[in-house]
Amino acid sequence: MSRPQAIPPIIPRTGTSLSVVRDGKVLVVLRGKQPHKGCWSFPGGSQEAGETLEEAARRELLEETGLVAGELSFLGLVERIARDDAGSVTHHYVLARYRCDAFSGNAAAGDDAVDLRWVDAREARRLPCVPQLAGMIAELLAAGVGEE
């Protein structure tokens, strides 16, 4: 008699999200993996053991976009909880948000990002985005984040 396979509990995971702004536009990546596969989001991802949140942000930016971050500014924490149709939690992330005003390298999608582009708030509203992305882009640009 076979045992039913145990489903691992969903526990909160820490990660990062980066708002990279250039010339009034924000860099977004098309997610190639779950959660939110096929949706546009800020670059970022899970923190690895032994890594500070800032180190994780820098690594994720490099892996997903090929860009090397200059100085990062901490914007705060955001919590993302996803549920299935039955209301069960499928993902729970606590993300450290950073702003990147300076970077080097040539942007190219990599790792779990299948595409990337620079968008303004109007363009972001037309893309299939992770929840709250278009609003966050509008707030960043309205506040002049990354603008000289």
mmCIF file of C-alpha atoms in Angstrom:
data_model
loop_
_atom_site.group_PDB
_atom_site.id
_atom_site.type_symbol
_atom_site.label_atom_id
_atom_site.label_comp_id
_atom_site.label_asym_id
_atom_site.label_seq_id
_atom_site.Cartn_x
_atom_site.Cartn_y
_atom_site.Cartn_z
ATOM 1 C CA MET A 1 0.000 0.000 0.000
ATOM 2 C CA SER A 2 1.504 3.332 -0.995
ATOM 3 C CA ARG A 3 1.434 6.324 1.272
ATOM 4 C CA PRO A 4 0.041 9.611 0.073
ATOM 5 C CA GLN A 5 2.852 12.007 -0.722
ATOM 6 C CA ALA A 6 3.239 14.661 1.948
ATOM 7 C CA ILE A 7 2.866 18.233 0.804
ATOM 8 C CA PRO A 8 5.537 20.447 2.330
ATOM 9 C CA PRO A 9 4.152 23.333 4.357
ATOM 10 C CA ILE A 10 4.240 26.785 2.818
ATOM 11 C CA ILE A 11 6.517 28.979 4.895
ATOM 12 C CA PRO A 12 7.386 32.623 4.284
ATOM 13 C CA ARG A 13 10.534 33.094 2.174
ATOM 14 C CA THR A 14 12.678 36.191 2.036
ATOM 15 C CA GLY A 15 13.672 37.772 -1.230
ATOM 16 C CA THR A 16 14.363 41.002 -3.042
ATOM 17 C CA SER A 17 12.851 43.256 -5.676
ATOM 18 C CA LEU A 18 14.755 46.007 -7.517
ATOM 19 C CA SER A 19 13.418 49.169 -9.114
ATOM 20 C CA VAL A 20 15.991 50.172 -11.718
ATOM 21 C CA VAL A 21 15.131 53.554 -13.256
ATOM 22 C CA ARG A 22 16.633 55.116 -16.381
ATOM 23 C CA ASP A 23 15.404 58.130 -18.364
ATOM 24 C CA GLY A 24 11.915 58.075 -16.846
ATOM 25 C CA LYS A 25 11.432 54.344 -17.391
ATOM 26 C CA VAL A 26 11.689 51.332 -15.101
ATOM 27 C CA LEU A 27 13.267 47.987 -15.971
ATOM 28 C CA VAL A 28 10.901 44.998 -15.851
ATOM 29 C CA VAL A 29 11.503 41.328 -16.624
ATOM 30 C CA LEU A 30 9.170 38.669 -18.009
ATOM 31 C CA ARG A 31 9.071 35.807 -15.525
ATOM 32 C CA GLY A 32 9.932 32.392 -16.939
ATOM 33 C CA LYS A 33 9.102 30.422 -13.772
ATOM 34 C CA GLN A 34 6.349 30.268 -11.180
ATOM 35 C CA PRO A 35 5.073 32.090 -9.308
ATOM 36 C CA HIS A 36 3.592 34.426 -11.918
ATOM 37 C CA LYS A 37 5.199 32.755 -14.943
ATOM 38 C CA GLY A 38 4.460 34.836 -18.052
ATOM 39 C CA CYS A 39 3.961 38.051 -16.075
ATOM 40 C CA TRP A 40 6.173 41.127 -15.968
ATOM 41 C CA SER A 41 7.799 42.070 -12.669
ATOM 42 C CA PHE A 42 10.731 43.933 -11.200
ATOM 43 C CA PRO A 43 13.979 41.940 -11.244
ATOM 44 C CA GLY A 44 14.561 40.061 -8.007
ATOM 45 C CA GLY A 45 14.236 36.733 -6.300
ATOM 46 C CA SER A 46 14.923 34.588 -3.276
ATOM 47 C CA GLN A 47 17.639 35.208 -0.751
ATOM 48 C CA GLU A 48 20.179 32.386 -0.388
ATOM 49 C CA ALA A 49 21.609 31.147 2.918
ATOM 50 C CA GLY A 50 24.529 33.272 4.096
ATOM 51 C CA GLU A 51 23.610 36.161 1.816
ATOM 52 C CA THR A 52 22.494 39.591 3.000
ATOM 53 C CA LEU A 53 19.371 41.003 1.381
ATOM 54 C CA GLU A 54 21.465 43.584 -0.464
ATOM 55 C CA GLU A 55 23.801 40.862 -1.743
ATOM 56 C CA ALA A 56 20.763 38.889 -2.923
ATOM 57 C CA ALA A 57 19.422 41.961 -4.736
ATOM 58 C CA ARG A 58 22.731 42.515 -6.516
ATOM 59 C CA ARG A 59 23.033 38.832 -7.480
ATOM 60 C CA GLU A 60 19.464 38.633 -8.780
ATOM 61 C CA LEU A 61 19.885 41.793 -10.858
ATOM 62 C CA LEU A 62 23.046 40.402 -12.440
ATOM 63 C CA GLU A 63 21.534 36.949 -13.065
ATOM 64 C CA GLU A 64 18.273 38.218 -14.555
ATOM 65 C CA THR A 65 19.490 41.263 -16.481
ATOM 66 C CA GLY A 66 23.281 41.175 -16.811
ATOM 67 C CA LEU A 67 23.475 44.540 -15.020
ATOM 68 C CA VAL A 68 25.876 45.272 -12.168
ATOM 69 C CA ALA A 69 24.199 47.442 -9.539
ATOM 70 C CA GLY A 70 25.864 50.568 -8.211
ATOM 71 C CA GLU A 71 24.601 52.067 -4.968
ATOM 72 C CA LEU A 72 21.286 50.636 -3.767
ATOM 73 C CA SER A 73 18.715 52.465 -1.649
ATOM 74 C CA PHE A 74 16.409 50.466 0.626
ATOM 75 C CA LEU A 75 12.746 51.311 -0.080
ATOM 76 C CA GLY A 76 11.099 49.052 2.491
ATOM 77 C CA LEU A 77 9.512 45.640 2.842
ATOM 78 C CA VAL A 78 6.525 44.283 0.962
ATOM 79 C CA GLU A 79 4.703 41.034 1.630
ATOM 80 C CA ARG A 80 3.218 38.905 -1.165
ATOM 81 C CA ILE A 81 0.865 36.027 -0.398
ATOM 82 C CA ALA A 82 -0.631 34.016 -3.285
ATOM 83 C CA ARG A 83 -3.604 31.693 -2.887
ATOM 84 C CA ASP A 84 -5.178 29.096 -5.132
ATOM 85 C CA ASP A 85 -8.879 29.004 -6.040
ATOM 86 C CA ALA A 86 -9.663 27.120 -2.821
ATOM 87 C CA GLY A 87 -7.983 29.826 -0.747
ATOM 88 C CA SER A 88 -4.931 27.772 0.225
ATOM 89 C CA VAL A 89 -1.605 29.603 0.360
ATOM 90 C CA THR A 90 0.641 28.675 -2.588
ATOM 91 C CA HIS A 91 3.448 31.197 -2.055
ATOM 92 C CA HIS A 92 4.374 33.605 0.737
ATOM 93 C CA TYR A 93 7.248 36.054 0.231
ATOM 94 C CA VAL A 94 8.611 38.929 2.272
ATOM 95 C CA LEU A 95 10.523 41.095 -0.204
ATOM 96 C CA ALA A 96 13.101 43.770 0.528
ATOM 97 C CA ARG A 97 12.610 46.491 -2.087
ATOM 98 C CA TYR A 98 15.614 48.386 -3.384
ATOM 99 C CA ARG A 99 16.113 51.270 -5.781
ATOM 100 C CA CYS A 100 19.060 51.189 -8.155
ATOM 101 C CA ASP A 101 19.997 54.583 -9.586
ATOM 102 C CA ALA A 102 23.332 53.589 -11.108
ATOM 103 C CA PHE A 103 24.369 50.430 -12.889
ATOM 104 C CA SER A 104 26.798 49.161 -15.490
ATOM 105 C CA GLY A 105 26.581 46.558 -18.229
ATOM 106 C CA ASN A 106 24.237 45.851 -21.098
ATOM 107 C CA ALA A 107 20.740 44.681 -20.201
ATOM 108 C CA ALA A 108 19.935 41.185 -21.472
ATOM 109 C CA ALA A 109 17.431 38.664 -20.097
ATOM 110 C CA GLY A 110 18.971 35.724 -18.273
ATOM 111 C CA ASP A 111 18.340 33.046 -15.638
ATOM 112 C CA ASP A 112 14.565 32.835 -15.084
ATOM 113 C CA ALA A 113 13.849 36.104 -16.944
ATOM 114 C CA VAL A 114 12.867 35.341 -20.547
ATOM 115 C CA ASP A 115 12.658 38.971 -21.684
ATOM 116 C CA LEU A 116 13.152 42.467 -20.329
ATOM 117 C CA ARG A 117 12.181 45.985 -21.259
ATOM 118 C CA TRP A 118 12.165 49.562 -20.001
ATOM 119 C CA VAL A 119 8.608 50.832 -19.418
ATOM 120 C CA ASP A 120 6.862 53.935 -18.187
ATOM 121 C CA ALA A 121 3.674 53.845 -16.104
ATOM 122 C CA ARG A 122 1.390 53.916 -19.163
ATOM 123 C CA GLU A 123 3.202 51.011 -20.824
ATOM 124 C CA ALA A 124 3.212 48.994 -17.589
ATOM 125 C CA ARG A 125 -0.591 49.211 -17.346
ATOM 126 C CA ARG A 126 -0.868 47.416 -20.718
ATOM 127 C CA LEU A 127 1.381 44.493 -19.747
ATOM 128 C CA PRO A 128 0.318 41.322 -17.938
ATOM 129 C CA CYS A 129 1.999 42.195 -14.630
ATOM 130 C CA VAL A 130 2.384 40.714 -11.198
ATOM 131 C CA PRO A 131 -0.083 42.292 -8.748
ATOM 132 C CA GLN A 132 0.529 45.974 -7.940
ATOM 133 C CA LEU A 133 3.424 46.385 -10.419
ATOM 134 C CA ALA A 134 1.854 49.069 -12.613
ATOM 135 C CA GLY A 135 0.864 51.106 -9.554
ATOM 136 C CA MET A 136 4.325 50.792 -8.030
ATOM 137 C CA ILE A 137 5.917 51.969 -11.290
ATOM 138 C CA ALA A 138 3.563 54.959 -11.433
ATOM 139 C CA GLU A 139 4.453 55.875 -7.827
ATOM 140 C CA LEU A 140 8.201 55.553 -8.474
ATOM 141 C CA LEU A 141 8.111 57.743 -11.551
ATOM 142 C CA ALA A 142 5.724 60.302 -10.030
ATOM 143 C CA ALA A 143 8.082 60.661 -7.070
ATOM 144 C CA GLY A 144 11.008 61.192 -9.426
ATOM 145 C CA VAL A 145 12.854 58.114 -8.180
ATOM 146 C CA GLY A 146 16.081 57.803 -10.084
ATOM 147 C CA GLU A 147 15.683 61.174 -11.753
ATOM 148 C CA GLU A 148 18.439 63.734 -11.462
#
